[in-house]
Short mmCIF file of C-alpha atoms in Angstrom, two decimals:
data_model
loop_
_atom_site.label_atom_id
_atom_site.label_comp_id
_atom_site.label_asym_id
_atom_site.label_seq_id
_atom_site.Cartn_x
_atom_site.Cartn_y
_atom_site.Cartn_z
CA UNK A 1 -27.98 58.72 -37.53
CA UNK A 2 -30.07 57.17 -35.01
CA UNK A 3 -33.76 57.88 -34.54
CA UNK A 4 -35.70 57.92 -31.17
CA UNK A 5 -38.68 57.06 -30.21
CA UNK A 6 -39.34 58.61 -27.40
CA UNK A 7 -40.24 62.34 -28.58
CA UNK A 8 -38.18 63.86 -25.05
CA UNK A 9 -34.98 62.66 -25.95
CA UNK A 10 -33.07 64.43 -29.10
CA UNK A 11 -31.61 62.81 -31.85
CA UNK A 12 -27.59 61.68 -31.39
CA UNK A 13 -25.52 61.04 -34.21
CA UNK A 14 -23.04 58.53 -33.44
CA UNK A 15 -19.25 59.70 -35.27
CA UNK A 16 -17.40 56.58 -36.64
CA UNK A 17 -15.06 54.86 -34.83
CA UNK A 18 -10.95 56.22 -34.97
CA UNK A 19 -8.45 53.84 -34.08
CA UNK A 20 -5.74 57.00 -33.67
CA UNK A 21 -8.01 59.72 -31.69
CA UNK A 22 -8.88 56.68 -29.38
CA UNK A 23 -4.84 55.87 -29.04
CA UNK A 24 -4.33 59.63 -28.67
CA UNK A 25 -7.08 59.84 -26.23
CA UNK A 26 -5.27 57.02 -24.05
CA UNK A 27 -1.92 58.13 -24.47
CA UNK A 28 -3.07 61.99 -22.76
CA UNK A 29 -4.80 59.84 -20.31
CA UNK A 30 -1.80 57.62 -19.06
CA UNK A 31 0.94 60.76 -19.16
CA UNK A 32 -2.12 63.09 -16.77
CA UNK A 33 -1.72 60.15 -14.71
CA UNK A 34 1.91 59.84 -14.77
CA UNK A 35 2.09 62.95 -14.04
CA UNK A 36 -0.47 63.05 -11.21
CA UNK A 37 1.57 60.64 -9.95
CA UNK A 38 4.69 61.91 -10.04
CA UNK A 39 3.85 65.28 -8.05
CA UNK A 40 2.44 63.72 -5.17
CA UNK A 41 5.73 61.22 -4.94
CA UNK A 42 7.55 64.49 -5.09
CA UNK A 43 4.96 66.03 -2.55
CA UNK A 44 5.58 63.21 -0.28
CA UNK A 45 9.12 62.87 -0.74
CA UNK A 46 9.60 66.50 0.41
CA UNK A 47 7.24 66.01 3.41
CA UNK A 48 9.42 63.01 4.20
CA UNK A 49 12.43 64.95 4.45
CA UNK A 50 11.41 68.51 5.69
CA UNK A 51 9.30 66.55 8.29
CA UNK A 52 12.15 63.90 9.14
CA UNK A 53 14.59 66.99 9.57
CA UNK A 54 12.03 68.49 11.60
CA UNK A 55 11.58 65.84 14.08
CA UNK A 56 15.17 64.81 14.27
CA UNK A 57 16.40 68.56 14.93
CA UNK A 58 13.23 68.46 17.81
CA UNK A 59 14.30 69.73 21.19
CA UNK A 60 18.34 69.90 21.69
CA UNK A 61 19.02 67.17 19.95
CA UNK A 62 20.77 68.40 17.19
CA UNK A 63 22.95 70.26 19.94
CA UNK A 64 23.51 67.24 21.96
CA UNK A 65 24.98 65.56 18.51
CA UNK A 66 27.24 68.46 18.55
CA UNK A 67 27.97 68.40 21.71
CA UNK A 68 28.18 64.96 23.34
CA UNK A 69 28.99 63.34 20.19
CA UNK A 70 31.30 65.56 18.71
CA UNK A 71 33.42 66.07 22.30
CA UNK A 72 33.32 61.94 22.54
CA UNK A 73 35.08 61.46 19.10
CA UNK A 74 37.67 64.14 20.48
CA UNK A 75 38.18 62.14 23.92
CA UNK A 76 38.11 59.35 22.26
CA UNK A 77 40.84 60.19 19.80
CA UNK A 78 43.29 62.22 21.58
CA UNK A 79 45.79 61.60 18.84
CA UNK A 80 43.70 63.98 16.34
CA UNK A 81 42.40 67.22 16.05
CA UNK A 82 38.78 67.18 15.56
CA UNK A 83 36.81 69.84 13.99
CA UNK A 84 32.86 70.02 14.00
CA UNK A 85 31.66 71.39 10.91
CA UNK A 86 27.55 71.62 10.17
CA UNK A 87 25.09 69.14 10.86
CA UNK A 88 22.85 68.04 7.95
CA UNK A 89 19.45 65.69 7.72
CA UNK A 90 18.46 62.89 5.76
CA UNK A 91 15.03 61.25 6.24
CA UNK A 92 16.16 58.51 7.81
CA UNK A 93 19.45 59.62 9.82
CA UNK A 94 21.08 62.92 11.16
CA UNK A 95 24.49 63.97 10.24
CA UNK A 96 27.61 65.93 11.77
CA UNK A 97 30.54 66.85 9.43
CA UNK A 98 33.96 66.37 11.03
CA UNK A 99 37.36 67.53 10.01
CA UNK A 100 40.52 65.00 11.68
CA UNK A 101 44.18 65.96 11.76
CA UNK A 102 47.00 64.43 13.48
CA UNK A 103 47.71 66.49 16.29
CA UNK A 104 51.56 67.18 15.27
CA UNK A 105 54.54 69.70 17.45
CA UNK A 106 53.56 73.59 16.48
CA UNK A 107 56.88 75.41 14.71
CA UNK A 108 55.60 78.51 14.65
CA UNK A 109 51.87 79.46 13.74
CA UNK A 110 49.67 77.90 12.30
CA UNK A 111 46.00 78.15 11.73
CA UNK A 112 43.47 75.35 10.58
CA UNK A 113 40.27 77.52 9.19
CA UNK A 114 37.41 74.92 9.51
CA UNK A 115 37.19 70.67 8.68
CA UNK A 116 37.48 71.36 5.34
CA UNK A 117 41.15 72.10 5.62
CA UNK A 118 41.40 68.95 7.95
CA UNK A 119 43.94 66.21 6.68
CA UNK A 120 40.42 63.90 6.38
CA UNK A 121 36.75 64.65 6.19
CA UNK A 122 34.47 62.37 7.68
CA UNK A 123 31.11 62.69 8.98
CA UNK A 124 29.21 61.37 12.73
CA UNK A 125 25.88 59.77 11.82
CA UNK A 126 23.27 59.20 13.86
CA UNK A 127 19.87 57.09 13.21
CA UNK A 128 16.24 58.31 13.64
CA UNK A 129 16.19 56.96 16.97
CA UNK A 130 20.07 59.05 17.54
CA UNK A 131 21.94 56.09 17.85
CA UNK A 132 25.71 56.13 16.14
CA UNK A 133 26.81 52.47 14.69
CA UNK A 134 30.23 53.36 12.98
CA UNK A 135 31.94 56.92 13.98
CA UNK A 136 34.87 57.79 12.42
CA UNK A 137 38.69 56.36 13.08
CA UNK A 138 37.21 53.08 14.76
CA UNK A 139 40.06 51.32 15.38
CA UNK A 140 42.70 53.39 12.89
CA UNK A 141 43.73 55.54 15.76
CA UNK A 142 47.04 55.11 15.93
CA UNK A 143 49.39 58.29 16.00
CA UNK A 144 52.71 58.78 17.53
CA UNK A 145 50.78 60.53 20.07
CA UNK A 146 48.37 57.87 20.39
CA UNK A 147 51.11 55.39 21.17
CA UNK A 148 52.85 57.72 23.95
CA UNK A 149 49.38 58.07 25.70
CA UNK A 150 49.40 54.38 25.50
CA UNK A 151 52.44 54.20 27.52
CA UNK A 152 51.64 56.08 30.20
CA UNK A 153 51.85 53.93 33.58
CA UNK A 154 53.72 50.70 31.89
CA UNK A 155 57.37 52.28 32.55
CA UNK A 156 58.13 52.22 28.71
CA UNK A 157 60.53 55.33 27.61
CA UNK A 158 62.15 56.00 31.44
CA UNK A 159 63.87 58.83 31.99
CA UNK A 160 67.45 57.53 31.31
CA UNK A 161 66.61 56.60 27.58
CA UNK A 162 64.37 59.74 27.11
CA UNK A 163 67.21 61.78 28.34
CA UNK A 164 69.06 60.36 25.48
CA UNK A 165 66.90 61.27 23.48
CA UNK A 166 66.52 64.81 24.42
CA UNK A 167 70.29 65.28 24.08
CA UNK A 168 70.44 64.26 20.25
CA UNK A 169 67.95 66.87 19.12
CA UNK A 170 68.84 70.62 18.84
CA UNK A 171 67.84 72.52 22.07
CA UNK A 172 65.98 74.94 20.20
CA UNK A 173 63.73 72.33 18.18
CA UNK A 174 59.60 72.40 19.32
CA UNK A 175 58.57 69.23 20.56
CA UNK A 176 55.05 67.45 20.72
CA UNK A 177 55.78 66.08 24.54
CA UNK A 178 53.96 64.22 26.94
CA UNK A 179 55.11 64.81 30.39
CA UNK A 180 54.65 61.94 32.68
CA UNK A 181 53.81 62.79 36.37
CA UNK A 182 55.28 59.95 39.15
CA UNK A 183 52.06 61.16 41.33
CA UNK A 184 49.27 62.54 39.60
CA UNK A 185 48.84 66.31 40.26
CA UNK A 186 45.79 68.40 41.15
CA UNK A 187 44.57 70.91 38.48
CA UNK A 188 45.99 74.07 40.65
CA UNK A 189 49.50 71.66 41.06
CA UNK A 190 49.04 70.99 37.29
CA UNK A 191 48.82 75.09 37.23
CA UNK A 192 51.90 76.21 38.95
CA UNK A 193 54.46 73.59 37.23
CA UNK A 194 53.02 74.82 33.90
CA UNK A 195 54.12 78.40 35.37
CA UNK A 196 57.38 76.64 36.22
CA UNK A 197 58.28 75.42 33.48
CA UNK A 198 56.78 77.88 30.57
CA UNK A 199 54.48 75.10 29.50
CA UNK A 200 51.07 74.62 27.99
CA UNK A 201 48.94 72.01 28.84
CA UNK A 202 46.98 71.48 25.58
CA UNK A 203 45.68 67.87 26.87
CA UNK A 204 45.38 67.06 30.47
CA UNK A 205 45.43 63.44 30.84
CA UNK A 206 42.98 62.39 33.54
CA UNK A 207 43.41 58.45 33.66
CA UNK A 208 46.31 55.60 33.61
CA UNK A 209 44.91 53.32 31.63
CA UNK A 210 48.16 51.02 30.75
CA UNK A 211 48.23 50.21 26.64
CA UNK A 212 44.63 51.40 26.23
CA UNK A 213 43.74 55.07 25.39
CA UNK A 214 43.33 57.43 28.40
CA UNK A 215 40.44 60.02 29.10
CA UNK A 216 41.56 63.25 28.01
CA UNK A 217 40.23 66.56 28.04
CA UNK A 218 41.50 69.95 26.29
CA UNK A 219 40.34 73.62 27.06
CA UNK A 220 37.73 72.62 24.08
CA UNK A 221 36.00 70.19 26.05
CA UNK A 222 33.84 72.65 26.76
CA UNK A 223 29.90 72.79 26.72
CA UNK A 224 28.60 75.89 25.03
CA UNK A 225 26.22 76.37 28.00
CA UNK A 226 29.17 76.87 30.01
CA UNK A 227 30.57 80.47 29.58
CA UNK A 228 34.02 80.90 27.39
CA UNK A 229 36.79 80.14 28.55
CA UNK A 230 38.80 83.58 30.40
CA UNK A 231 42.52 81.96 30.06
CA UNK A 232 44.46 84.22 28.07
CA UNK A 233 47.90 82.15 28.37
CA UNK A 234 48.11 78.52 27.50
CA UNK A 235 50.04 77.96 30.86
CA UNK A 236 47.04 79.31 32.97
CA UNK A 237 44.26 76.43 31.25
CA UNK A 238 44.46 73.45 33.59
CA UNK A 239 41.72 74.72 36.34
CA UNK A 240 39.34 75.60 33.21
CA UNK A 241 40.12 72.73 31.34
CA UNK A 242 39.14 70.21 34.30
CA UNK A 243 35.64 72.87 34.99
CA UNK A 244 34.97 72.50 31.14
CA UNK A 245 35.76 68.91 31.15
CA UNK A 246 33.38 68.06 34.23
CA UNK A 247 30.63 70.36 32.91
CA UNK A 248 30.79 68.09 29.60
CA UNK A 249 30.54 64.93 32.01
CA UNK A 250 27.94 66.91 33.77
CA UNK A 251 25.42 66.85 30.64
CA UNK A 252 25.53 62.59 30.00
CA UNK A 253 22.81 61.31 30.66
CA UNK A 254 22.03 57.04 30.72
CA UNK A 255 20.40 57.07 27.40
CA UNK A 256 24.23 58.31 26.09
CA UNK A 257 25.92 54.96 27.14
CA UNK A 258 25.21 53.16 24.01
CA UNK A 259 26.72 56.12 21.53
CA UNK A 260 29.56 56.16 24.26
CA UNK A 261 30.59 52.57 23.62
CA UNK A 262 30.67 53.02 20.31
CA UNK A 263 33.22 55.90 20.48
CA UNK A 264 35.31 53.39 23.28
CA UNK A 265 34.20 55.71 26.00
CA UNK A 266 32.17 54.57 29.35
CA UNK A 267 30.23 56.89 31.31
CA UNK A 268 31.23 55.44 34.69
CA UNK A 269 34.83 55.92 33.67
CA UNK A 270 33.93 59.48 32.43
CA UNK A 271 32.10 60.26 35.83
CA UNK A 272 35.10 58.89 38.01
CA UNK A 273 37.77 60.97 36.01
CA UNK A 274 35.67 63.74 36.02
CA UNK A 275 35.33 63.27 39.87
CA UNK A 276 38.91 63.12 40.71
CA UNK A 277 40.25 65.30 38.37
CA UNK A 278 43.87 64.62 38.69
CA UNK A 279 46.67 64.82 36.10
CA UNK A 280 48.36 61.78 35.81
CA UNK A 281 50.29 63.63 32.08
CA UNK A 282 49.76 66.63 29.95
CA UNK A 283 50.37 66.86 26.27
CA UNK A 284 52.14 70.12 25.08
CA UNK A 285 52.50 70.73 21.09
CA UNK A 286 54.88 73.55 21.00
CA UNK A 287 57.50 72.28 24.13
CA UNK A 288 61.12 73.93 23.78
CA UNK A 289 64.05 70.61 24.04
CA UNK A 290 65.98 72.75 25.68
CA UNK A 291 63.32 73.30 28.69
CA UNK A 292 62.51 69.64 28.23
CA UNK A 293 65.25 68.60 29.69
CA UNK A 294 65.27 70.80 32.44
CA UNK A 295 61.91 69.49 32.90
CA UNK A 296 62.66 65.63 33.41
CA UNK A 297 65.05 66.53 35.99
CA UNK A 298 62.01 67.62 37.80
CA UNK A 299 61.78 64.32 40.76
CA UNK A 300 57.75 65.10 40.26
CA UNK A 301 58.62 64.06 36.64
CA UNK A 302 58.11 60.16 35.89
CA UNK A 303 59.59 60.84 32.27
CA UNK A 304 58.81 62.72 29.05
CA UNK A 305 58.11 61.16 25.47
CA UNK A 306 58.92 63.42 22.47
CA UNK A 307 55.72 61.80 20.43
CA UNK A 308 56.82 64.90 17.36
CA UNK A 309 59.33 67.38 16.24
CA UNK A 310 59.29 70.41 13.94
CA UNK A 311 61.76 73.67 13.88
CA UNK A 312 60.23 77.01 14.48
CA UNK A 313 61.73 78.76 11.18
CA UNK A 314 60.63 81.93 13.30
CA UNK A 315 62.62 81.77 16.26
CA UNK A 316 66.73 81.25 17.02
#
């Protein structure tokens, strides 16, 4: 005990020192701050993200990744099926899920429910600043589709081997065909030989681009500004494939050239096609041998590669 002098102050009584309240003391003291700490990381962390999703998902972008990126993977890839799943944030990047699939000759129906059921899953990512460094497939693009489209305009496969061809198989096999045009056809041309000829012009080819992979577009190429399309019958899709196709074009803008590139796509290339709109070749996925080789008898026929084959267990 410890007196004071000074009659306005009260006695204290100092307690004796102990070593393990002090250590206790500290401990509490160091785990409150740990703890202290520890929320506002988590506070932060959160703020980071919800904000980062917030800014990246400002606007339309998150419907231009949709849009312009997902379409450009499909041009750019004309081999594949490409289904666009959800698009999901991180805080430093913005991400669209993607389901690819060989595009392979239809026997009979079949019916692919979302990218999950895609033969690979893959995803489109985009930086803060929405710039794309690696999409999927990069170089590994290579289908038997892939390689006919390639052909088109060297004179590989000519008619007289390709008739060959078409004589081995049954006549009532489906084929994935692409039909070669000697001078490219206008969409309502494109139209009325479809009519012809029972086909269905799943991919209008809208470029000869000799060993190198044309620009394509498919009734999908559609923005979702644009209304649906009204076709009912594959055959009657080339006039609102080439609208859909254009309107697509129609919504570049300059600041999409680098994320083009990376896909392999150019936006002057995009805008001439678009322009012209002429079929140089269509792609069909559910083509009939025997019609096929009615078809490359056709003189407006350059020649027709069978890039697949199935049998439709459904029909004789």
């Amino acid at each position: 005990m410890t007196e004071s002098t000074d009659p306005n102050v009260p006695d204290l009584e100092i307690p004796d020192f102990d070593p393990k309240r002090t250590r206790r003391a500290v401990r509490m003291g160091v785990v409150r701050t740990a703890l202290t700490v520890l929320v506002l990381l988590l506070v932060i962390a959160l703020l980071a993200t919800v904000g980062s999703g917030w800014i990246q998902r400002r606007g339309d972008r998150d419907r231009r990744m949709y849009e312009v990126l997902g379409t450009a993977l499909q041009i750019a890839n004309p081999g594949y099926r490409i289904q666009l799943g959800e698009i999901s944030t991180a805080p430093l990047s913005m991400s669209l899920k993607v389901g690819i699939s060989p595009v392979r000759a239809v026997g009979g129906f079949t019916f692919t429910a979302g990218p999950e059921f895609a033969d690979r899953k893959d995803e489109i990512t985009q930086d803060f600043f929405g710039r794309v460094q690696h999409p999927p497939l990069g170089h590994d693009t290579e289908t038997s589709l892939t390689y006919d489209l390639y052909d088109i305009g060297t004179g590989n496969g000519p008619k007289k081997e390709m008739r060959e061809v078409l004589a081995r198989l049954p006549q009532t096999m489906a084929a994935l065909a692409v039909v070669e045009f000697a001078t490219p056809m206008t969409s309502t041309e494109l139209l009325a030989f479809a009519r012809q000829y029972g086909e269905c012009p799943d991919i209008v080819v809208y470029e000869k681009r000799p060993r190198a992979t044309p620009i394509t577009g498919s009734i999908m190429t559609r923005p979702a500004s644009m209304d649906p399309p009204k076709a009912t019958d594959c055959r009657d899709t080339p006039p609102e494939t080439l609208e859909g196709f254009r309107g697509w074009v129609g919504m570049l803008r300059e600041h999409d050239e680098h994320n083009l590139r990376q896909f392999g796509l150019d936006l002057a290339r995009l805008r001439k096609a678009a322009a012209e709109g002429k079929a140089y070749a269509f792609v069909d996925p559910i083509s009939r041998i025997r019609d096929l080789r009615k078809m490359i008898e056709d003189p407006r026929v350059t020649t027709i590669r069978v890039s697949d084959i199935a049998f439709d267990l459904d029909k004789p």
